Amino acid sequence: MTDGIATEDLGSLKAELVDSIAAAGTLADLEAARVAFLGKKGRLTGLMKGLGALEGEARRTAGAALNEVKDAVTGALQARRDVLEQAELEARLERERVDVTLPARPRRMGRIHPISQTMDEMVAIFAEMGFTVAEGPDIEDDWHNFEALNFPPGHPAREMQDTFYLPDREDGAKMVLRTHTSPVQVRTMVSQKPPIRIVAPGRTYRSDYDMTHTPMFHQIEGLVIDETTHMGHLKGCLVEFARVFFDVEDLPIRFRPSFFPFTEPSAEMDIGCSRSGGEIKLGNHGDWLEILGCGMVHPNVLEACGIDSARYQGFAFGMGIERPAMLKYGIPDLRTFFEADTRWLKHYGFLPLDVPNVAFGLTS
Ligand code: PHE
């Protein structure tokens, strides 16, 4: 072995190893070369081991010469690795190239359902007024859907709601599919301290099916609770909402007294329209169309939710989504909303990239 450590041999060995490293075409080839030269059983490692058999000056000289070869090999390995890694990165960037300037292809993206679009528009308007969005479950217990909302057991107003009942919960609670979004008022007041300003869009259910009713439909609820909010704020808020939503500046609006167990006083809001030839048109045409229920939150409701009714007050409103959507977008038949007909959706649906926004327009 010691014979192998002649200086001239080392010179040609160095050239051979460095050349073969420079010729490695892939990172795997390079790693194989590293193992073959510097690995446990590598050629240089073998020569290094042979140094032990030498003495004094000879050992120093041979050691220095071997180290030089080793440094050259290590340097060559690193240099080749840098080149191969760079090449690999470039190949990968080329392969995974994404042209972010390509236009989107909305035609292939499906359509936003008019119900979703209408809810998004309504939320956008109320968000502009400082409301945040709250949610609650579709399956409710009797307490949230009725009792906390001041419907005592056996109250006739419960019967007005054509409730779908579900099997009792394990703790014996009566369970229902929520008949309105008002239980989200209750959930919000129980879990948050005033001031409160929320809207709650979502699905609601009543056992009713004809030309103008479907067993599942949508509502959006609004709730404002603080120390000073009064009926004037309720009116201002809803009038502004209706004019922005329907995009009719002088849309006639009136409030009629009404009754809900959870508000006092209660009202319904109508918007001006005409009905000729079975078609409803919005505007100042002498006729009226009811679009929502509202009122000042009943003190009993505040108290049931743990809010001091001597200090806090506020308003609530609840509005269906389907009817305003039909009016705004000229959809003649309620039931088509839920038929999942893709041709219908193509016609009445909205482009996914046109997200409603009050500042830039609710719909384009
Ligand atoms: N929850 C009522 C309904 O479904 C609407 C409403 C909500 C009325 C809030 C007043 C206040 O008919």
Tab-separated table of C-alpha atoms and ligand atoms in Angstrom:
chain	number	residue	atom	x	y	z
A	1	MET	CA	0.000	0.000	0.000
A	2	THR	CA	2.776	2.410	0.942
A	3	ASP	CA	4.178	2.043	-2.551
A	4	GLY	CA	0.992	3.670	-3.841
A	5	ILE	CA	1.808	6.967	-2.155
A	6	ALA	CA	4.416	8.180	-4.613
A	7	THR	CA	3.996	11.881	-5.378
A	8	GLU	CA	3.793	11.534	-9.158
A	9	ASP	CA	1.130	8.817	-8.792
A	10	LEU	CA	-0.834	11.135	-6.534
A	11	GLY	CA	-0.671	13.861	-9.137
A	12	SER	CA	-2.301	11.665	-11.768
A	13	LEU	CA	-4.746	10.219	-9.213
A	14	LYS	CA	-5.849	13.765	-8.346
A	15	ALA	CA	-6.391	14.569	-12.032
A	16	GLU	CA	-8.334	11.337	-12.551
A	17	LEU	CA	-10.630	11.850	-9.565
A	18	VAL	CA	-11.250	15.543	-10.290
A	19	ASP	CA	-12.046	14.727	-13.923
A	20	SER	CA	-14.496	11.992	-13.038
A	21	ILE	CA	-16.216	14.333	-10.559
A	22	ALA	CA	-16.513	17.021	-13.208
A	23	ALA	CA	-18.062	14.438	-15.522
A	24	ALA	CA	-20.844	13.413	-13.062
A	25	GLY	CA	-24.117	14.097	-14.850
A	26	THR	CA	-26.543	13.849	-11.958
A	27	LEU	CA	-26.535	14.390	-8.217
A	28	ALA	CA	-26.808	10.599	-7.812
A	29	ASP	CA	-23.676	10.022	-9.959
A	30	LEU	CA	-21.908	12.655	-7.909
A	31	GLU	CA	-22.844	10.988	-4.652
A	32	ALA	CA	-21.580	7.637	-6.029
A	33	ALA	CA	-18.238	9.295	-6.872
A	34	ARG	CA	-18.011	10.814	-3.380
A	35	VAL	CA	-18.567	7.412	-1.776
A	36	ALA	CA	-16.066	5.758	-4.146
A	37	PHE	CA	-13.341	8.278	-3.240
A	38	LEU	CA	-14.056	9.495	0.277
A	39	GLY	CA	-16.407	6.874	1.685
A	40	LYS	CA	-15.402	4.353	4.349
A	41	LYS	CA	-14.002	2.051	1.690
A	42	GLY	CA	-13.121	4.845	-0.748
A	43	ARG	CA	-9.873	5.059	-2.635
A	44	LEU	CA	-8.507	8.082	-0.775
A	45	THR	CA	-9.627	6.702	2.543
A	46	GLY	CA	-7.661	3.551	1.751
A	47	LEU	CA	-4.523	5.550	0.987
A	48	MET	CA	-4.954	7.602	4.168
A	49	LYS	CA	-5.066	4.413	6.166
A	50	GLY	CA	-1.767	3.355	4.523
A	51	LEU	CA	-0.057	6.403	6.065
A	52	GLY	CA	0.101	4.600	9.389
A	53	ALA	CA	2.758	2.278	8.035
A	54	LEU	CA	5.140	5.121	7.174
A	55	GLU	CA	7.711	6.733	9.419
A	56	GLY	CA	8.773	10.323	10.157
A	57	GLU	CA	9.564	12.561	7.154
A	58	ALA	CA	8.108	10.111	4.628
A	59	ARG	CA	4.848	10.072	6.506
A	60	ARG	CA	4.673	13.871	6.721
A	61	THR	CA	5.368	14.334	3.021
A	62	ALA	CA	2.949	11.652	1.941
A	63	GLY	CA	0.329	12.971	4.372
A	64	ALA	CA	0.597	16.510	3.038
A	65	ALA	CA	0.386	15.247	-0.553
A	66	LEU	CA	-2.661	13.103	0.228
A	67	ASN	CA	-4.361	15.987	1.986
A	68	GLU	CA	-3.880	18.103	-1.077
A	69	VAL	CA	-5.572	15.439	-3.178
A	70	LYS	CA	-8.373	15.208	-0.651
A	71	ASP	CA	-8.903	18.989	-0.636
A	72	ALA	CA	-8.954	19.047	-4.411
A	73	VAL	CA	-11.499	16.220	-4.491
A	74	THR	CA	-13.676	17.869	-1.821
A	75	GLY	CA	-13.531	21.178	-3.665
A	76	ALA	CA	-14.396	19.502	-6.960
A	77	LEU	CA	-17.331	17.675	-5.351
A	78	GLN	CA	-18.721	20.930	-3.915
A	79	ALA	CA	-18.270	22.816	-7.186
A	80	ARG	CA	-20.001	20.070	-9.183
A	81	ARG	CA	-22.799	19.828	-6.615
A	82	ASP	CA	-23.461	23.570	-6.912
A	83	VAL	CA	-23.683	23.284	-10.685
A	84	LEU	CA	-25.971	20.237	-10.641
A	85	GLU	CA	-28.248	21.681	-7.966
A	86	GLN	CA	-28.594	24.929	-9.821
A	87	ALA	CA	-29.439	23.020	-13.010
A	88	GLU	CA	-31.994	20.950	-11.133
A	89	LEU	CA	-33.626	24.077	-9.672
A	90	GLU	CA	-33.822	25.675	-13.074
A	91	ALA	CA	-35.355	22.553	-14.592
A	92	ARG	CA	-37.911	22.461	-11.799
A	93	LEU	CA	-38.818	26.130	-12.174
A	94	GLU	CA	-39.299	25.526	-15.871
A	95	ARG	CA	-41.442	22.453	-15.237
A	96	GLU	CA	-43.638	24.093	-12.598
A	97	ARG	CA	-43.997	27.374	-14.368
A	98	VAL	CA	-47.289	29.244	-13.723
A	99	ASP	CA	-48.220	32.192	-15.837
A	100	VAL	CA	-50.031	34.395	-13.342
A	101	THR	CA	-50.900	36.877	-16.064
A	102	LEU	CA	-53.172	34.395	-17.871
A	103	PRO	CA	-56.814	35.495	-17.678
A	104	ALA	CA	-59.139	33.351	-15.550
A	105	ARG	CA	-61.687	31.296	-17.450
A	106	PRO	CA	-64.941	32.108	-15.642
A	107	ARG	CA	-67.031	30.101	-18.121
A	108	ARG	CA	-65.526	26.929	-16.772
A	109	MET	CA	-65.930	27.945	-13.162
A	110	GLY	CA	-69.620	27.258	-12.683
A	111	ARG	CA	-72.007	29.841	-11.322
A	112	ILE	CA	-72.884	31.347	-7.976
A	113	HIS	CA	-76.501	30.506	-7.091
A	114	PRO	CA	-78.762	33.578	-6.947
A	115	ILE	CA	-79.557	32.781	-3.294
A	116	SER	CA	-75.863	32.873	-2.364
A	117	GLN	CA	-75.382	35.994	-4.446
A	118	THR	CA	-78.342	37.736	-2.792
A	119	MET	CA	-77.154	36.788	0.703
A	120	ASP	CA	-73.656	38.053	-0.135
A	121	GLU	CA	-75.117	41.334	-1.395
A	122	MET	CA	-77.217	41.784	1.745
A	123	VAL	CA	-74.274	40.987	3.987
A	124	ALA	CA	-72.103	43.442	2.021
A	125	ILE	CA	-74.625	46.244	2.626
A	126	PHE	CA	-74.965	45.529	6.337
A	127	ALA	CA	-71.207	45.083	6.679
A	128	GLU	CA	-70.817	48.580	5.299
A	129	MET	CA	-73.087	49.760	8.149
A	130	GLY	CA	-70.867	48.041	10.719
A	131	PHE	CA	-72.664	44.711	11.175
A	132	THR	CA	-70.677	41.501	11.541
A	133	VAL	CA	-71.924	38.047	10.526
A	134	ALA	CA	-73.145	35.522	13.118
A	135	GLU	CA	-74.263	31.955	12.585
A	136	GLY	CA	-76.211	29.258	14.369
A	137	PRO	CA	-77.242	25.634	13.769
A	138	ASP	CA	-80.131	24.575	11.505
A	139	ILE	CA	-81.209	22.058	14.150
A	140	GLU	CA	-82.294	24.022	17.211
A	141	ASP	CA	-83.756	23.260	20.580
A	142	ASP	CA	-87.134	24.608	21.564
A	143	TRP	CA	-85.567	27.104	23.965
A	144	HIS	CA	-83.534	28.966	21.329
A	145	ASN	CA	-86.167	28.757	18.593
A	146	PHE	CA	-89.190	29.628	20.733
A	147	GLU	CA	-88.999	29.937	24.475
A	148	ALA	CA	-86.191	32.503	24.826
A	149	LEU	CA	-87.942	34.456	22.068
A	150	ASN	CA	-90.962	34.913	24.332
A	151	PHE	CA	-93.133	32.166	22.855
A	152	PRO	CA	-94.413	30.505	26.033
A	153	PRO	CA	-95.329	26.796	25.758
A	154	GLY	CA	-98.688	26.420	24.061
A	155	HIS	CA	-98.571	29.956	22.668
A	156	PRO	CA	-100.639	30.083	19.457
A	157	ALA	CA	-97.793	31.840	17.613
A	158	ARG	CA	-95.879	28.559	17.703
A	159	GLU	CA	-98.585	27.016	15.582
A	160	MET	CA	-98.229	29.825	13.058
A	161	GLN	CA	-94.769	28.546	12.214
A	162	ASP	CA	-95.531	25.067	10.802
A	163	THR	CA	-92.610	23.614	12.685
A	164	PHE	CA	-90.719	20.470	11.688
A	165	TYR	CA	-90.122	18.542	14.930
A	166	LEU	CA	-87.200	16.171	15.441
A	167	PRO	CA	-86.695	13.465	18.094
A	168	ASP	CA	-85.950	14.857	21.583
A	169	ARG	CA	-82.328	15.442	22.568
A	170	GLU	CA	-80.840	13.104	25.188
A	171	ASP	CA	-81.448	15.678	27.927
A	172	GLY	CA	-85.127	15.706	26.942
A	173	ALA	CA	-85.005	19.018	25.044
A	174	LYS	CA	-87.509	19.307	22.193
A	175	MET	CA	-85.645	19.686	18.921
A	176	VAL	CA	-86.798	21.460	15.758
A	177	LEU	CA	-85.498	22.561	12.380
A	178	ARG	CA	-85.247	26.272	13.046
A	179	THR	CA	-88.329	28.053	11.745
A	180	HIS	CA	-86.533	31.404	11.475
A	181	THR	CA	-83.046	32.869	11.960
A	182	SER	CA	-84.142	34.560	15.211
A	183	PRO	CA	-82.524	31.862	17.420
A	184	VAL	CA	-79.194	33.332	16.263
A	185	GLN	CA	-80.251	36.545	18.064
A	186	VAL	CA	-80.589	34.499	21.221
A	187	ARG	CA	-77.262	32.715	20.748
A	188	THR	CA	-75.512	36.032	20.142
A	189	MET	CA	-77.011	37.761	23.180
A	190	VAL	CA	-76.205	34.794	25.407
A	191	SER	CA	-72.579	34.681	24.274
A	192	GLN	CA	-71.707	38.367	23.708
A	193	LYS	CA	-71.980	41.539	25.729
A	194	PRO	CA	-73.578	44.666	24.238
A	195	PRO	CA	-72.932	46.627	22.126
A	196	ILE	CA	-74.059	44.035	19.560
A	197	ARG	CA	-74.519	44.575	15.853
A	198	ILE	CA	-74.880	41.352	13.833
A	199	VAL	CA	-76.605	39.899	10.803
A	200	ALA	CA	-77.256	36.174	10.542
A	201	PRO	CA	-77.980	34.745	7.091
A	202	GLY	CA	-78.972	31.101	6.812
A	203	ARG	CA	-81.431	28.310	6.064
A	204	THR	CA	-84.819	28.066	7.721
A	205	TYR	CA	-87.557	25.438	7.564
A	206	ARG	CA	-91.343	25.326	7.701
A	207	SER	CA	-93.720	22.584	6.720
A	208	ASP	CA	-95.278	24.374	3.789
A	209	TYR	CA	-95.161	23.732	0.057
A	210	ASP	CA	-97.033	25.553	-2.678
A	211	MET	CA	-96.434	28.139	-5.407
A	212	THR	CA	-95.000	30.652	-2.960
A	213	HIS	CA	-93.553	28.434	-0.192
A	214	THR	CA	-90.814	25.820	-0.039
A	215	PRO	CA	-90.131	23.744	3.106
A	216	MET	CA	-86.557	25.036	3.163
A	217	PHE	CA	-85.943	28.706	2.522
A	218	HIS	CA	-83.496	31.395	3.595
A	219	GLN	CA	-83.599	34.389	5.883
A	220	ILE	CA	-81.271	37.050	7.112
A	221	GLU	CA	-81.670	38.264	10.672
A	222	GLY	CA	-80.384	41.544	12.069
A	223	LEU	CA	-79.805	42.522	15.689
A	224	VAL	CA	-78.561	45.731	17.280
A	225	ILE	CA	-78.293	46.051	21.067
A	226	ASP	CA	-76.832	48.993	22.959
A	227	GLU	CA	-78.035	51.693	25.374
A	228	THR	CA	-79.492	54.213	22.928
A	229	THR	CA	-80.707	52.534	19.736
A	230	HIS	CA	-84.360	53.314	19.014
A	231	MET	CA	-87.065	52.790	16.388
A	232	GLY	CA	-85.723	55.708	14.312
A	233	HIS	CA	-82.439	53.865	13.859
A	234	LEU	CA	-84.343	50.735	12.846
A	235	LYS	CA	-86.211	52.646	10.158
A	236	GLY	CA	-83.141	54.488	8.885
A	237	CYS	CA	-81.141	51.295	8.672
A	238	LEU	CA	-83.788	49.308	6.783
A	239	VAL	CA	-84.789	52.126	4.417
A	240	GLU	CA	-81.144	52.613	3.481
A	241	PHE	CA	-80.736	48.864	3.048
A	242	ALA	CA	-83.729	48.545	0.702
A	243	ARG	CA	-82.707	51.457	-1.505
A	244	VAL	CA	-79.151	50.193	-1.898
A	245	PHE	CA	-80.192	46.565	-2.384
A	246	PHE	CA	-82.853	47.256	-5.011
A	247	ASP	CA	-80.863	50.144	-6.450
A	248	VAL	CA	-83.953	52.367	-6.600
A	249	GLU	CA	-83.202	55.806	-5.147
A	250	ASP	CA	-86.805	56.858	-4.391
A	251	LEU	CA	-88.220	53.407	-3.615
A	252	PRO	CA	-91.398	54.030	-1.555
A	253	ILE	CA	-91.187	52.342	1.835
A	254	ARG	CA	-93.728	52.088	4.650
A	255	PHE	CA	-93.830	50.473	8.057
A	256	ARG	CA	-97.066	48.868	9.286
A	257	PRO	CA	-97.696	47.828	12.885
A	258	SER	CA	-97.535	44.052	13.299
A	259	PHE	CA	-97.005	41.404	15.948
A	260	PHE	CA	-94.091	39.132	16.884
A	261	PRO	CA	-93.731	37.717	20.399
A	262	PHE	CA	-90.067	38.773	20.511
A	263	THR	CA	-90.426	42.431	19.525
A	264	GLU	CA	-92.453	45.297	20.981
A	265	PRO	CA	-93.426	47.364	19.160
A	266	SER	CA	-93.358	45.237	16.012
A	267	ALA	CA	-93.699	46.255	12.401
A	268	GLU	CA	-93.594	44.964	8.883
A	269	MET	CA	-91.867	46.848	6.106
A	270	ASP	CA	-93.429	47.168	2.669
A	271	ILE	CA	-91.882	48.465	-0.531
A	272	GLY	CA	-93.737	50.170	-3.382
A	273	CYS	CA	-94.650	48.120	-6.417
A	274	SER	CA	-97.186	47.477	-9.139
A	275	ARG	CA	-98.872	44.180	-9.966
A	276	SER	CA	-100.231	44.047	-13.449
A	277	GLY	CA	-100.540	40.937	-15.548
A	278	GLY	CA	-99.239	38.861	-12.661
A	279	GLU	CA	-95.896	40.678	-12.780
A	280	ILE	CA	-94.498	42.648	-9.866
A	281	LYS	CA	-92.545	45.819	-10.629
A	282	LEU	CA	-90.777	47.876	-7.988
A	283	GLY	CA	-91.277	51.616	-7.657
A	284	ASN	CA	-93.874	54.246	-6.920
A	285	HIS	CA	-96.891	52.558	-8.493
A	286	GLY	CA	-99.412	52.649	-5.656
A	287	ASP	CA	-99.259	49.017	-4.563
A	288	TRP	CA	-97.236	47.486	-1.686
A	289	LEU	CA	-95.211	44.360	-1.082
A	290	GLU	CA	-94.182	43.135	2.358
A	291	ILE	CA	-90.508	42.213	2.604
A	292	LEU	CA	-89.584	41.951	6.276
A	293	GLY	CA	-90.590	41.834	9.926
A	294	CYS	CA	-88.914	43.948	12.571
A	295	GLY	CA	-89.276	45.688	15.908
A	296	MET	CA	-87.653	46.680	19.186
A	297	VAL	CA	-86.324	43.621	21.011
A	298	HIS	CA	-88.828	42.618	23.729
A	299	PRO	CA	-87.524	43.100	27.301
A	300	ASN	CA	-88.452	39.477	28.049
A	301	VAL	CA	-86.058	38.346	25.318
A	302	LEU	CA	-83.227	40.494	26.667
A	303	GLU	CA	-83.796	39.111	30.168
A	304	ALA	CA	-83.999	35.491	28.939
A	305	CYS	CA	-80.573	36.024	27.370
A	306	GLY	CA	-79.083	37.568	30.508
A	307	ILE	CA	-79.104	41.190	29.328
A	308	ASP	CA	-80.348	43.930	31.670
A	309	SER	CA	-83.457	45.303	29.966
A	310	ALA	CA	-83.436	48.428	32.130
A	311	ARG	CA	-80.121	49.421	30.635
A	312	TYR	CA	-80.030	47.914	27.156
A	313	GLN	CA	-82.361	48.056	24.194
A	314	GLY	CA	-82.217	47.617	20.463
A	315	PHE	CA	-83.899	46.414	17.333
A	316	ALA	CA	-84.157	43.221	15.328
A	317	PHE	CA	-85.374	42.377	11.876
A	318	GLY	CA	-85.831	39.235	9.820
A	319	MET	CA	-86.161	39.051	6.082
A	320	GLY	CA	-86.622	36.273	3.559
A	321	ILE	CA	-83.958	35.977	0.861
A	322	GLU	CA	-85.936	34.309	-1.925
A	323	ARG	CA	-88.525	36.992	-2.512
A	324	PRO	CA	-86.106	39.932	-2.766
A	325	ALA	CA	-83.903	37.783	-5.027
A	326	MET	CA	-86.856	37.020	-7.337
A	327	LEU	CA	-87.797	40.691	-7.451
A	328	LYS	CA	-84.305	41.960	-8.091
A	329	TYR	CA	-83.336	39.392	-10.687
A	330	GLY	CA	-86.675	38.758	-12.364
A	331	ILE	CA	-86.932	35.113	-11.352
A	332	PRO	CA	-90.608	34.217	-11.783
A	333	ASP	CA	-90.916	30.884	-9.959
A	334	LEU	CA	-89.772	30.284	-6.370
A	335	ARG	CA	-89.478	26.539	-6.747
A	336	THR	CA	-86.874	26.757	-9.512
A	337	PHE	CA	-84.358	27.934	-6.899
A	338	PHE	CA	-84.144	24.411	-5.536
A	339	GLU	CA	-84.466	22.253	-8.641
A	340	ALA	CA	-80.693	22.105	-9.225
A	341	ASP	CA	-81.156	22.604	-12.971
A	342	THR	CA	-77.786	23.570	-14.431
A	343	ARG	CA	-79.361	25.340	-17.414
A	344	TRP	CA	-81.359	27.502	-15.007
A	345	LEU	CA	-78.220	28.192	-12.991
A	346	LYS	CA	-76.316	29.139	-16.115
A	347	HIS	CA	-79.043	31.643	-16.925
A	348	TYR	CA	-79.667	33.133	-13.475
A	349	GLY	CA	-76.332	32.439	-11.779
A	350	PHE	CA	-73.461	34.859	-11.176
A	351	LEU	CA	-69.794	34.815	-12.030
A	352	PRO	CA	-67.709	33.625	-9.072
A	353	LEU	CA	-65.182	36.423	-9.436
A	354	ASP	CA	-67.798	39.194	-9.157
A	355	VAL	CA	-67.926	39.373	-5.377
A	356	PRO	CA	-70.595	41.849	-4.201
A	357	ASN	CA	-69.193	45.051	-2.778
A	358	VAL	CA	-71.104	48.244	-2.003
A	359	ALA	CA	-68.353	50.564	-3.204
A	360	PHE	CA	-67.762	48.903	-6.586
A	361	GLY	CA	-71.313	47.764	-7.256
A	362	LEU	CA	-73.271	44.839	-5.905
A	363	THR	CA	-73.563	43.147	-9.280
A	364	SER	CA	-71.806	43.868	-12.541
B	1	PHE	N1	-88.481	35.826	12.828
B	1	PHE	C1	-89.538	36.538	12.151
B	1	PHE	C2	-90.122	35.637	11.084
B	1	PHE	O1	-89.526	34.673	10.710
B	1	PHE	C3	-89.051	37.804	11.548
B	1	PHE	C4	-88.579	38.811	12.546
B	1	PHE	C5	-87.275	38.829	12.974
B	1	PHE	C6	-89.448	39.747	13.058
B	1	PHE	C7	-86.817	39.759	13.888
B	1	PHE	C8	-89.018	40.711	13.979
B	1	PHE	C9	-87.718	40.699	14.385
B	1	PHE	O2	-91.192	35.888	10.584
